[in-house]
Coordinates of C-alpha atoms in Angstrom, one line a residue:
M1 CA 119.1 76.7 77.7
S2 CA 115.8 77.3 75.7
A3 CA 113.7 80.3 76.7
V4 CA 110.8 77.9 78.2
A5 CA 113.5 76.3 80.4
K6 CA 114.8 79.7 81.7
F7 CA 111.0 80.6 82.4
E8 CA 110.5 77.2 84.1
L9 CA 113.6 77.5 86.3
L10 CA 113.0 81.1 87.2
A11 CA 109.4 80.5 88.3
A12 CA 110.3 77.3 90.2
L13 CA 113.4 79.3 91.8
I14 CA 111.1 82.1 93.1
L15 CA 107.8 80.0 94.2
G16 CA 110.0 77.3 95.7
A17 CA 111.8 79.8 98.0
V18 CA 108.6 81.8 98.9
I19 CA 106.7 78.2 99.7
L20 CA 109.7 77.2 101.9
C21 CA 109.5 80.3 103.7
A22 CA 105.8 80.3 104.0
K23 CA 105.6 77.8 107.2
P24 CA 108.1 79.6 109.3
L25 CA 107.1 83.2 108.6
G26 CA 103.6 82.4 108.6
A27 CA 103.8 80.8 111.9
Y28 CA 105.8 83.7 113.3
I29 CA 103.0 86.2 112.1
A30 CA 100.3 84.0 113.9
D31 CA 102.7 83.9 117.1
V32 CA 103.0 88.0 116.7
M33 CA 99.4 88.6 116.3
E34 CA 98.1 86.5 118.8
G35 CA 100.6 88.0 121.3
R36 CA 102.4 84.6 122.3
P37 CA 105.6 85.4 124.5
I38 CA 108.1 84.8 121.5
L39 CA 111.7 86.4 121.7
A40 CA 110.5 89.3 119.2
L41 CA 107.6 90.3 121.6
R42 CA 109.9 89.9 124.8
I43 CA 112.5 92.2 123.1
G44 CA 110.0 94.8 121.7
G45 CA 107.5 94.6 124.4
R46 CA 108.8 97.6 126.6
F47 CA 108.8 99.8 123.5
E48 CA 105.4 98.4 122.4
R49 CA 103.9 99.4 125.7
L50 CA 105.5 102.8 125.5
I51 CA 103.8 103.4 122.3
Y52 CA 100.2 102.5 123.8
R53 CA 100.9 104.8 126.9
L54 CA 101.8 107.6 124.6
C55 CA 98.8 107.2 122.4
G56 CA 96.5 106.4 125.3
V57 CA 95.6 102.9 124.1
D58 CA 94.3 100.2 126.3
A59 CA 95.9 97.1 125.0
R60 CA 93.8 94.9 127.1
H61 CA 90.5 96.1 125.4
D62 CA 89.1 94.2 122.6
M63 CA 86.9 95.7 120.1
T64 CA 83.6 95.0 118.4
W65 CA 83.8 94.9 114.8
S66 CA 82.1 98.4 114.4
Q67 CA 84.6 99.7 117.0
Y68 CA 87.6 98.4 115.1
T69 CA 86.2 99.5 111.7
I70 CA 85.8 103.1 113.2
A71 CA 89.4 103.2 114.5
L72 CA 90.9 101.7 111.2
L73 CA 88.8 104.6 109.2
V74 CA 89.9 107.5 111.2
F75 CA 93.6 106.1 111.2
N76 CA 93.5 106.1 107.4
L77 CA 92.0 109.5 107.2
I78 CA 94.6 111.0 109.5
G79 CA 97.1 109.5 107.3
A80 CA 95.6 110.8 104.3
L81 CA 95.5 114.3 105.6
A82 CA 98.9 114.1 106.8
I83 CA 100.3 113.1 103.2
Y84 CA 98.1 115.7 101.4
G85 CA 99.5 118.5 103.9
L86 CA 103.2 117.5 103.2
Q87 CA 102.7 117.7 99.4
R88 CA 101.0 120.9 99.5
L89 CA 103.8 122.2 101.9
Q90 CA 106.6 120.7 100.1
L91 CA 108.4 123.9 98.7
W92 CA 109.0 125.2 102.4
L93 CA 109.8 121.9 104.1
P94 CA 113.5 120.7 104.6
L95 CA 115.1 117.7 102.7
N96 CA 114.2 119.2 99.5
P97 CA 117.7 119.8 97.9
Q98 CA 115.9 120.2 94.4
K99 CA 113.5 122.8 95.7
M100 CA 110.3 120.9 94.5
A101 CA 107.5 122.9 94.2
A102 CA 104.3 122.3 96.1
V103 CA 102.2 119.6 94.4
S104 CA 98.8 120.8 92.7
P105 CA 95.6 120.0 94.8
D106 CA 94.2 117.4 92.7
S107 CA 97.6 115.6 92.4
S108 CA 98.1 115.9 96.1
F109 CA 94.5 114.4 96.7
N110 CA 95.1 111.5 94.2
T111 CA 98.4 110.7 95.7
A112 CA 97.1 110.9 99.3
I113 CA 94.1 108.5 98.9
S114 CA 96.5 106.2 96.7
F115 CA 99.1 105.6 99.4
I116 CA 96.8 105.1 102.4
T117 CA 94.8 102.5 100.1
N118 CA 97.9 100.4 99.3
T119 CA 97.5 101.5 95.7
N120 CA 100.4 103.7 95.2
W121 CA 99.3 105.0 91.7
Q122 CA 101.5 107.4 90.5
G123 CA 100.1 110.0 87.9
Y124 CA 103.5 112.0 88.4
S125 CA 107.1 111.2 88.0
G126 CA 108.4 110.8 91.4
E127 CA 112.1 112.3 90.9
S128 CA 110.8 115.4 89.4
T129 CA 107.9 116.1 91.8
M130 CA 108.6 114.7 95.5
G131 CA 111.3 115.9 97.8
Y132 CA 113.1 113.4 100.3
L133 CA 110.9 114.4 103.2
V134 CA 107.5 113.7 101.4
Q135 CA 109.0 110.6 99.9
M136 CA 110.0 109.3 103.5
A137 CA 107.6 110.9 105.9
G138 CA 104.9 110.7 103.7
L139 CA 104.8 107.9 101.1
A140 CA 107.4 105.4 102.6
V141 CA 105.5 105.7 106.1
Q142 CA 102.1 104.8 104.6
N143 CA 103.7 102.0 102.5
F144 CA 104.1 100.5 106.0
L145 CA 100.7 101.5 107.6
S146 CA 98.6 100.7 104.4
A147 CA 100.1 97.2 104.4
A148 CA 99.6 96.8 108.0
T149 CA 95.9 97.7 107.5
G150 CA 95.4 95.2 104.9
L151 CA 97.2 92.6 107.3
V152 CA 95.1 93.3 110.4
V153 CA 91.7 93.0 108.6
A154 CA 92.9 89.5 107.4
I155 CA 93.8 88.8 111.0
A156 CA 90.3 90.0 112.4
L157 CA 88.4 87.8 109.7
I158 CA 90.6 84.7 110.8
R159 CA 89.6 85.6 114.3
G160 CA 86.1 85.6 113.3
F161 CA 86.2 82.0 112.4
K162 CA 88.3 81.0 115.2
R163 CA 86.3 82.7 117.9
H164 CA 82.8 82.0 118.7
S165 CA 79.9 83.3 120.9
V166 CA 81.7 86.5 121.4
K167 CA 81.3 90.2 120.1
S168 CA 85.0 91.0 119.8
I169 CA 87.6 90.8 117.0
G170 CA 90.7 92.3 118.5
N171 CA 92.1 95.6 119.1
F172 CA 92.9 97.5 116.0
W173 CA 95.6 99.6 117.6
V174 CA 97.6 96.6 119.1
D175 CA 97.1 94.8 115.9
V176 CA 98.6 97.7 113.6
T177 CA 101.3 98.2 115.8
R178 CA 102.5 94.7 116.2
S179 CA 102.2 94.0 112.5
S180 CA 104.3 97.2 111.8
L181 CA 106.8 96.7 114.5
Y182 CA 107.5 93.1 114.5
V183 CA 106.6 92.0 110.9
L184 CA 107.0 94.9 108.3
L185 CA 109.9 96.8 110.0
P186 CA 112.3 93.9 110.5
L187 CA 111.7 92.5 107.3
S188 CA 112.4 95.8 105.3
A189 CA 115.3 96.5 107.1
V190 CA 117.2 93.4 106.1
L191 CA 115.9 93.4 102.6
A192 CA 117.2 97.3 102.3
L193 CA 120.6 96.4 103.4
V194 CA 120.7 93.6 100.8
L195 CA 119.3 95.9 98.1
I196 CA 122.2 98.7 99.1
S197 CA 124.7 95.9 98.8
Q198 CA 123.5 95.4 95.1
G199 CA 123.8 99.1 94.3
V200 CA 120.5 100.5 95.0
I201 CA 121.2 104.3 96.3
Q202 CA 120.5 105.4 99.6
N203 CA 121.6 109.2 100.3
F204 CA 120.2 112.6 100.8
D205 CA 122.6 114.1 98.0
A206 CA 121.3 116.7 95.5
Y207 CA 120.6 115.5 92.0
K208 CA 123.9 115.1 89.9
D209 CA 124.4 117.1 86.7
V210 CA 126.5 115.2 84.2
T211 CA 127.9 115.7 80.6
T212 CA 127.3 112.8 78.4
V213 CA 129.9 111.4 75.9
E214 CA 127.7 112.2 72.8
K215 CA 124.8 114.4 72.3
L216 CA 121.4 112.9 72.3
T217 CA 118.5 114.0 69.9
Y218 CA 115.0 112.7 70.8
D219 CA 111.3 113.6 70.0
N220 CA 109.6 114.9 72.9
P221 CA 105.7 114.7 73.1
K222 CA 103.9 118.1 73.5
S223 CA 101.2 118.5 76.1
D224 CA 98.6 121.0 76.7
A225 CA 98.1 123.2 79.7
E226 CA 96.3 120.3 81.5
G227 CA 98.9 117.6 80.7
N228 CA 97.1 116.0 78.0
P229 CA 99.0 114.9 74.6
L230 CA 98.6 117.3 71.7
K231 CA 97.4 115.7 68.5
D232 CA 97.7 116.5 64.9
K233 CA 94.6 116.6 62.6
D234 CA 95.2 112.9 61.6
G235 CA 95.0 112.0 65.7
N236 CA 98.8 111.6 65.9
P237 CA 100.8 112.8 68.8
V238 CA 102.5 116.1 68.1
T239 CA 106.4 116.0 69.1
E240 CA 109.2 118.3 69.0
S241 CA 113.0 117.4 68.5
V242 CA 115.1 118.1 71.5
T243 CA 118.9 117.8 71.5
T244 CA 121.0 117.6 74.8
Q245 CA 124.4 116.8 76.0
T246 CA 123.4 117.0 79.5
Q247 CA 122.1 114.3 81.9
T248 CA 120.5 114.7 85.5
L249 CA 121.2 111.8 87.7
P250 CA 118.5 111.6 90.4
M251 CA 119.5 110.8 94.1
G252 CA 117.7 110.2 97.3
P253 CA 116.6 107.4 99.8
V254 CA 115.6 104.9 97.5
A255 CA 116.5 101.4 99.1
S256 CA 114.6 102.0 102.4
Q257 CA 111.5 102.7 100.2
E258 CA 112.2 100.1 97.7
S259 CA 112.1 97.3 100.3
I260 CA 108.7 98.2 101.8
K261 CA 107.5 98.8 98.4
E262 CA 107.9 95.2 97.6
L263 CA 107.2 93.5 100.9
G264 CA 104.3 95.5 101.7
T265 CA 103.0 94.9 97.9
N266 CA 102.8 98.7 97.6
G267 CA 104.3 99.4 94.4
G268 CA 105.0 103.1 94.3
G269 CA 108.4 103.8 92.8
F270 CA 110.9 106.3 93.8
F271 CA 111.4 107.0 90.2
N272 CA 108.9 107.1 87.4
A273 CA 110.4 104.0 85.6
N274 CA 110.0 102.0 88.9
S275 CA 111.6 98.8 89.1
A276 CA 112.9 99.1 85.5
H277 CA 115.2 101.8 86.8
S278 CA 118.8 100.7 87.7
Y279 CA 118.7 102.7 90.7
E280 CA 115.9 100.8 92.1
N281 CA 116.7 97.5 90.6
P282 CA 120.2 97.3 89.4
T283 CA 121.0 93.6 89.0
T284 CA 119.7 90.2 88.3
L285 CA 120.0 89.2 92.0
S286 CA 118.1 92.4 93.0
N287 CA 115.4 91.6 90.6
L288 CA 115.2 88.1 91.9
L289 CA 115.0 89.3 95.7
E290 CA 112.4 91.9 94.8
M291 CA 110.2 89.4 93.0
A292 CA 110.6 86.9 95.8
A293 CA 109.6 89.8 98.5
I294 CA 106.5 90.4 96.6
L295 CA 105.0 86.9 97.1
L296 CA 106.6 86.4 100.6
I297 CA 103.8 87.7 103.0
P298 CA 101.0 87.1 101.1
F299 CA 101.9 83.2 100.7
A300 CA 103.0 83.1 104.3
L301 CA 99.7 84.3 105.4
T302 CA 97.9 81.2 104.2
Y303 CA 99.8 79.2 106.7
T304 CA 99.2 82.0 109.6
F305 CA 95.3 81.3 108.9
G306 CA 95.7 77.5 109.2
K307 CA 97.8 77.8 112.3
M308 CA 95.4 80.4 113.8
I309 CA 92.2 78.4 113.4
G310 CA 94.0 75.1 114.5
D311 CA 93.9 73.2 111.2
T312 CA 97.0 74.0 108.8
R313 CA 95.2 71.8 106.0
Q314 CA 92.8 74.7 105.6
G315 CA 95.8 76.9 104.9
W316 CA 97.6 74.6 102.4
A317 CA 94.4 74.2 100.5
V318 CA 93.9 77.9 99.9
M319 CA 97.7 78.2 99.0
I320 CA 97.4 75.5 96.5
S321 CA 94.5 77.2 95.0
M322 CA 96.4 80.4 94.6
L323 CA 99.4 78.5 93.2
L324 CA 97.3 76.8 90.4
I325 CA 95.8 80.1 89.0
F326 CA 99.1 82.1 89.6
S327 CA 101.1 79.5 87.4
A328 CA 98.5 79.5 84.7
M329 CA 98.5 83.2 84.4
A330 CA 102.3 83.3 84.4
A331 CA 102.7 80.6 81.7
L332 CA 100.1 82.7 79.5
A333 CA 101.9 86.0 79.9
F334 CA 105.2 84.0 79.1
Y335 CA 103.8 82.3 76.2
S336 CA 102.1 85.5 74.6
E337 CA 105.5 87.6 74.9
Q338 CA 107.7 84.8 73.7
Q339 CA 105.6 84.4 70.6
G340 CA 106.2 87.9 69.6
N341 CA 104.4 90.0 67.1
P342 CA 102.7 88.0 64.3
L343 CA 103.2 91.1 62.0
I344 CA 107.0 91.2 62.6
A345 CA 108.8 88.6 60.5
K346 CA 112.0 86.8 61.5
Q347 CA 114.7 88.3 59.8
G348 CA 115.0 87.5 55.9
I349 CA 111.9 85.2 56.3
D350 CA 108.4 86.2 54.8
V351 CA 105.8 87.1 57.3
L352 CA 103.1 85.0 56.2
A353 CA 105.6 82.0 56.1
S354 CA 106.8 82.7 59.6
P355 CA 104.4 84.6 61.9
L356 CA 106.8 84.7 64.6
Q357 CA 108.8 87.7 66.0
S358 CA 112.6 86.7 66.1
G359 CA 113.4 86.4 69.9
G360 CA 110.0 87.3 71.1
N361 CA 108.6 90.7 72.0
M362 CA 111.3 92.7 73.7
E363 CA 109.6 96.0 73.2
G364 CA 109.3 97.8 76.6
K365 CA 111.5 95.2 78.5
E366 CA 114.9 95.6 79.9
T367 CA 117.5 93.6 78.2
R368 CA 119.2 92.6 81.6
F369 CA 115.9 90.9 82.4
G370 CA 114.6 89.6 79.3
I371 CA 110.9 88.1 78.5
A372 CA 110.7 85.4 81.1
A373 CA 111.7 87.8 84.2
S374 CA 109.5 90.5 82.8
A375 CA 106.6 88.3 82.4
L376 CA 106.6 86.8 85.6
F377 CA 107.3 90.2 87.5
A378 CA 104.1 91.7 85.6
T379 CA 102.2 88.6 86.9
E380 CA 103.3 89.0 90.3
T381 CA 102.7 92.5 90.7
T382 CA 99.1 92.1 89.4
A383 CA 98.4 88.8 91.3
T384 CA 99.2 91.1 94.3
S385 CA 98.4 94.4 94.7
T386 CA 101.8 95.6 94.1
G387 CA 101.8 97.5 91.0
A388 CA 105.5 97.8 90.5
I389 CA 106.8 97.2 87.2
N390 CA 110.2 96.4 85.6
G391 CA 108.9 96.4 82.1
W392 CA 106.2 98.4 80.2
H393 CA 102.6 96.8 80.4
D394 CA 101.5 98.9 77.4
S395 CA 104.1 97.3 75.3
M396 CA 103.0 93.6 76.0
M397 CA 101.2 91.7 73.5
P398 CA 97.3 91.8 73.6
M399 CA 96.9 88.4 75.5
G400 CA 100.3 89.3 77.2
G401 CA 98.4 92.5 78.5
F402 CA 95.3 90.7 79.2
V403 CA 97.2 88.6 82.0
P404 CA 97.7 91.6 84.4
L405 CA 94.4 93.2 83.5
F406 CA 92.6 89.8 84.2
L407 CA 94.5 89.3 87.6
I408 CA 93.8 93.0 88.8
Q409 CA 90.1 92.4 87.8
L410 CA 90.2 89.0 89.5
G411 CA 90.5 90.9 92.8
E412 CA 94.3 90.2 93.2
M413 CA 93.9 87.3 95.6
V414 CA 96.3 84.8 94.0
P415 CA 97.9 85.4 96.4
G416 CA 96.8 89.0 96.6
G417 CA 98.3 92.1 98.8
V418 CA 99.5 92.2 102.3
G419 CA 96.3 90.8 104.1
S420 CA 93.9 91.9 101.1
G421 CA 94.5 88.7 99.3
M422 CA 93.9 86.7 102.3
Y423 CA 90.7 88.4 103.3
T424 CA 89.3 88.2 99.8
I425 CA 89.9 84.6 99.0
L426 CA 88.4 84.1 102.4
I427 CA 85.2 85.7 101.1
F428 CA 85.2 83.9 97.9
A429 CA 85.5 80.7 100.1
I430 CA 82.5 81.7 101.9
L431 CA 80.7 82.1 98.7
G432 CA 82.0 78.7 97.4
V433 CA 80.6 76.7 100.2
F434 CA 77.3 78.6 99.9
I435 CA 77.0 77.5 96.6
A436 CA 78.0 74.0 97.3
G437 CA 75.2 74.0 100.2
L438 CA 72.5 75.0 97.6
M439 CA 73.4 72.3 95.1
I440 CA 73.2 69.6 98.0
G441 CA 70.2 71.2 99.9
R442 CA 72.1 71.9 103.1
T443 CA 72.8 74.8 105.4
P444 CA 76.3 75.9 104.1
E445 CA 79.1 75.6 106.8
Y446 CA 82.8 76.8 106.6
L447 CA 85.2 76.3 109.5
G448 CA 82.4 75.3 111.8
K449 CA 80.5 78.4 111.2
K450 CA 77.1 78.7 109.6
I451 CA 77.1 80.8 106.5
E452 CA 73.7 82.6 106.5
A453 CA 71.8 85.7 104.8
R454 CA 73.7 88.2 106.7
E455 CA 77.1 86.8 105.7
M456 CA 75.8 86.4 102.1
K457 CA 74.7 90.1 101.8
L458 CA 77.8 91.2 103.1
A459 CA 79.9 89.2 100.8
S460 CA 77.7 90.5 97.9
I461 CA 78.7 94.0 99.0
F462 CA 82.3 93.0 99.2
I463 CA 82.3 91.4 95.7
L464 CA 80.4 93.8 93.6
T465 CA 82.0 97.0 95.0
T466 CA 85.0 96.9 93.0
P467 CA 83.2 96.0 89.5
F468 CA 80.8 98.6 90.1
V469 CA 83.3 101.2 90.6
V470 CA 85.6 100.0 87.7
L471 CA 83.0 99.6 84.9
L472 CA 81.3 103.0 85.9
G473 CA 84.5 104.9 85.9
T474 CA 85.7 103.4 82.6
A475 CA 82.2 104.4 81.2
V476 CA 82.7 107.8 82.2
G477 CA 86.2 108.0 81.1
V478 CA 85.3 106.9 77.4
M479 CA 82.1 109.0 77.1
T480 CA 83.7 112.4 78.4
A481 CA 85.9 114.5 76.5
A482 CA 88.2 114.8 79.7
G483 CA 88.6 111.2 79.7
T484 CA 89.5 110.7 76.2
A485 CA 91.6 113.5 75.9
G486 CA 94.4 111.8 77.5
I487 CA 94.7 108.7 75.1
A488 CA 97.6 108.3 73.2
N489 CA 96.6 105.2 71.5
P490 CA 93.2 104.9 69.4
G491 CA 90.8 101.8 69.1
A492 CA 90.7 98.8 71.3
H493 CA 94.0 99.6 72.9
G494 CA 93.0 102.9 74.0
F495 CA 89.8 101.6 75.6
S496 CA 92.1 98.9 77.3
E497 CA 94.2 101.9 78.9
I498 CA 91.1 103.5 80.4
L499 CA 89.8 100.3 81.4
Y500 CA 93.2 99.3 83.1
A501 CA 93.4 102.9 84.8
F502 CA 90.2 102.2 86.6
S503 CA 90.8 98.5 87.3
S504 CA 94.1 99.3 88.9
A505 CA 92.6 102.2 91.0
G506 CA 89.5 100.1 91.9
N507 CA 91.2 97.1 92.9
N508 CA 94.1 99.0 94.5
N509 CA 96.9 97.8 92.4
G510 CA 98.6 100.8 91.1
S511 CA 100.2 99.7 88.1
A512 CA 99.7 101.6 84.8
F513 CA 99.1 100.2 81.3
G514 CA 100.8 103.5 80.2
G515 CA 99.9 105.5 77.2
L516 CA 97.4 107.6 79.2
S517 CA 97.8 110.9 80.5
V518 CA 96.4 110.6 83.8
N519 CA 98.0 113.7 85.8
T520 CA 94.9 115.7 85.1
P521 CA 92.2 116.9 87.4
F522 CA 89.7 114.5 85.7
Y523 CA 91.7 111.3 86.3
N524 CA 93.6 112.6 89.6
V525 CA 89.8 113.0 91.1
A526 CA 88.1 110.2 89.5
L527 CA 90.8 107.5 90.2
G528 CA 91.2 108.9 93.8
I529 CA 87.4 108.2 94.2
A530 CA 87.6 104.7 92.9
M531 CA 90.8 103.9 95.2
W532 CA 88.9 105.1 98.1
V533 CA 85.8 103.2 97.4
G534 CA 87.5 100.1 96.2
R535 CA 89.6 99.9 99.6
F536 CA 87.3 100.7 102.3
W537 CA 83.9 99.6 101.4
P538 CA 85.0 95.9 101.1
I539 CA 87.2 96.3 104.3
V540 CA 84.1 97.3 106.1
A541 CA 82.0 94.4 104.8
A542 CA 84.9 92.1 105.7
L543 CA 85.1 93.4 109.1
A544 CA 81.2 93.0 109.4
I545 CA 81.3 89.4 108.4
A546 CA 84.3 88.8 110.8
G547 CA 82.1 90.3 113.7
S548 CA 78.9 88.1 112.5
L549 CA 81.1 84.9 112.6
A550 CA 82.8 85.6 115.8
A551 CA 79.3 86.0 117.4
K552 CA 78.2 82.6 116.2
K553 CA 78.2 79.2 117.8
R554 CA 80.6 76.5 116.4
V555 CA 78.9 73.8 114.5
P556 CA 80.1 70.4 115.3
V557 CA 81.4 68.3 112.2
T558 CA 78.8 65.7 111.0
E559 CA 79.0 63.1 108.0
G560 CA 77.3 66.0 106.0
T561 CA 80.0 68.4 106.5
M562 CA 81.9 69.0 103.5
P563 CA 85.3 68.8 104.0
T564 CA 87.1 72.1 103.1
H565 CA 90.8 71.0 102.9
G566 CA 90.8 68.5 99.8
P567 CA 90.7 68.4 96.0
L568 CA 87.1 69.0 95.9
F569 CA 87.0 72.2 98.0
I570 CA 90.2 73.3 96.0
T571 CA 88.4 73.0 92.6
L572 CA 85.3 74.6 94.1
L573 CA 87.3 77.5 95.3
I574 CA 89.1 77.9 92.0
G575 CA 85.9 77.7 90.0
T576 CA 84.1 80.1 92.2
I577 CA 87.0 82.5 91.8
L578 CA 87.2 82.5 88.2
L579 CA 83.4 82.3 87.5
I580 CA 82.2 85.1 90.0
G581 CA 85.5 87.0 90.2
V582 CA 85.7 87.9 86.7
L583 CA 82.1 87.4 85.1
N584 CA 81.4 91.2 85.6
Y585 CA 84.5 92.0 83.5
I586 CA 84.1 89.8 80.4
P587 CA 82.2 92.2 78.4
A588 CA 84.9 95.0 78.9
L589 CA 87.7 92.5 78.4
A590 CA 86.1 91.4 75.1
L591 CA 86.1 95.0 74.0
G592 CA 89.9 95.5 75.0
P593 CA 92.7 93.0 74.7
V594 CA 90.6 90.2 73.3
V595 CA 89.4 92.1 70.4
E596 CA 92.9 93.7 70.1
H597 CA 94.4 90.1 69.9
F598 CA 92.0 88.9 67.2
M599 CA 92.5 92.1 65.2
L600 CA 96.6 91.4 65.5
T601 CA 96.5 87.7 64.4
A602 CA 93.5 88.1 61.6
V603 CA 94.5 87.0 58.2
R604 CA 95.5 90.3 56.1

């Protein structure tokens, strides 16, 4: 079977399974969030009511958008303080068999913000930094709660379209409880058990030191006191030769974190190698399951949207828009990696005569997964807000690396993270119908609600926040000594590393391009601020739009109303996403992966 056929089969298998699950899972989520008397709510109802009683929550009280927002922000602030405290006190806490030291203040700050914002950016190596209690009670718990936060914001915005002439958009405490208890926990428990059957470890053992059959000699990069790579006078990394015949095998409760990492589109790995590590992703089947899990809830939410507003055609239109962009980007990533490096010839053939790397670009990829699975995985994790990796993005070809960077900067809405992709694409749908309304001289409407000045101002804040954070952060990074000190690769690739870091943080993705030392005070603080602003400013704007829409009267459909479920609307939505979503980043992309591509392919 050819490489292209393998890629097509893999993509069809995963996307087909996800689309087949979208309707039943999407309908189930709608039933849960609307409190319909389904079996799951009847079984868990007593426990759910106990939670409300213990927390002093009145489940019958609906909140205005401002009350909903304040509850959400306070809830996440408490979560950040809890994670920060666990890291700082780690040395004295139980379930720390390796006696991991307390994490530094700047790294603790960065990690706390990272995991409450669903970014899960990690500037450290998990297996050498975090004890089991911090991994479970801190990071894994927030994997659930940050995903639930994104989901409830999407549900609140959908309610804004569904309701009319009211001030309420739901109860945050009820929404976050139900999304965690009935959606995320059951799915994660099932996936964790399946992953354990595939060899993903789940224990509380101390790390194992084993003697290898042969001695291993390798070059270890040297770093300064702040963690930045040391360089010689020519700018090359300084290394030292190390020989060892001992290997430490890390242990820990991995499967339970791995399942919610993928299902919740989180991405924070138990190990530094993430899903390329054999303890997190040991087999071809585990890789397929993790890839399907990443897309499962985001695509299902499109059907949830359609069912909640009473018109499933609207949800299918959104899903088709997502699929078209996603498929095009996945194909580009695969094509770029399969072509390989034009400066490396096929064996025995001159470079100029055959500018194709034999077998494609396998650098930075696991041989058990290959190019097809690695390219698709990279596309999935950056089309969502997952940030997990099963290969090294830094080793991708320039246009292969362009794909994850482009998808992150797109706002991760094809299909996006749990909830965050849904509310982001709905904001772009509002923008699309507004543009269409201007073209025909008619007050724009979407799902029976007039889109007016207030909604457009809030949508502008939503759309412009992350480009502002990303581009400002990148500018500071390339202009300061603290920002450039961590670059391991010079020129356009080094610029791409900094741009990718701030794009990943500002858009709450969490994946890293690699090659950039970021566990420094500068990057820990700067990226932490980018993650906080990039997550919560758009959420506040989305909830304000939800409140504004819920208060509006429903506008009857007339002959002048533009249908928002057919090919015309799908084309309009895709065009709006591509033109508006990435327009701010074009100059930066031109300075990074685009110019690197032309430098690589130029005739020498």
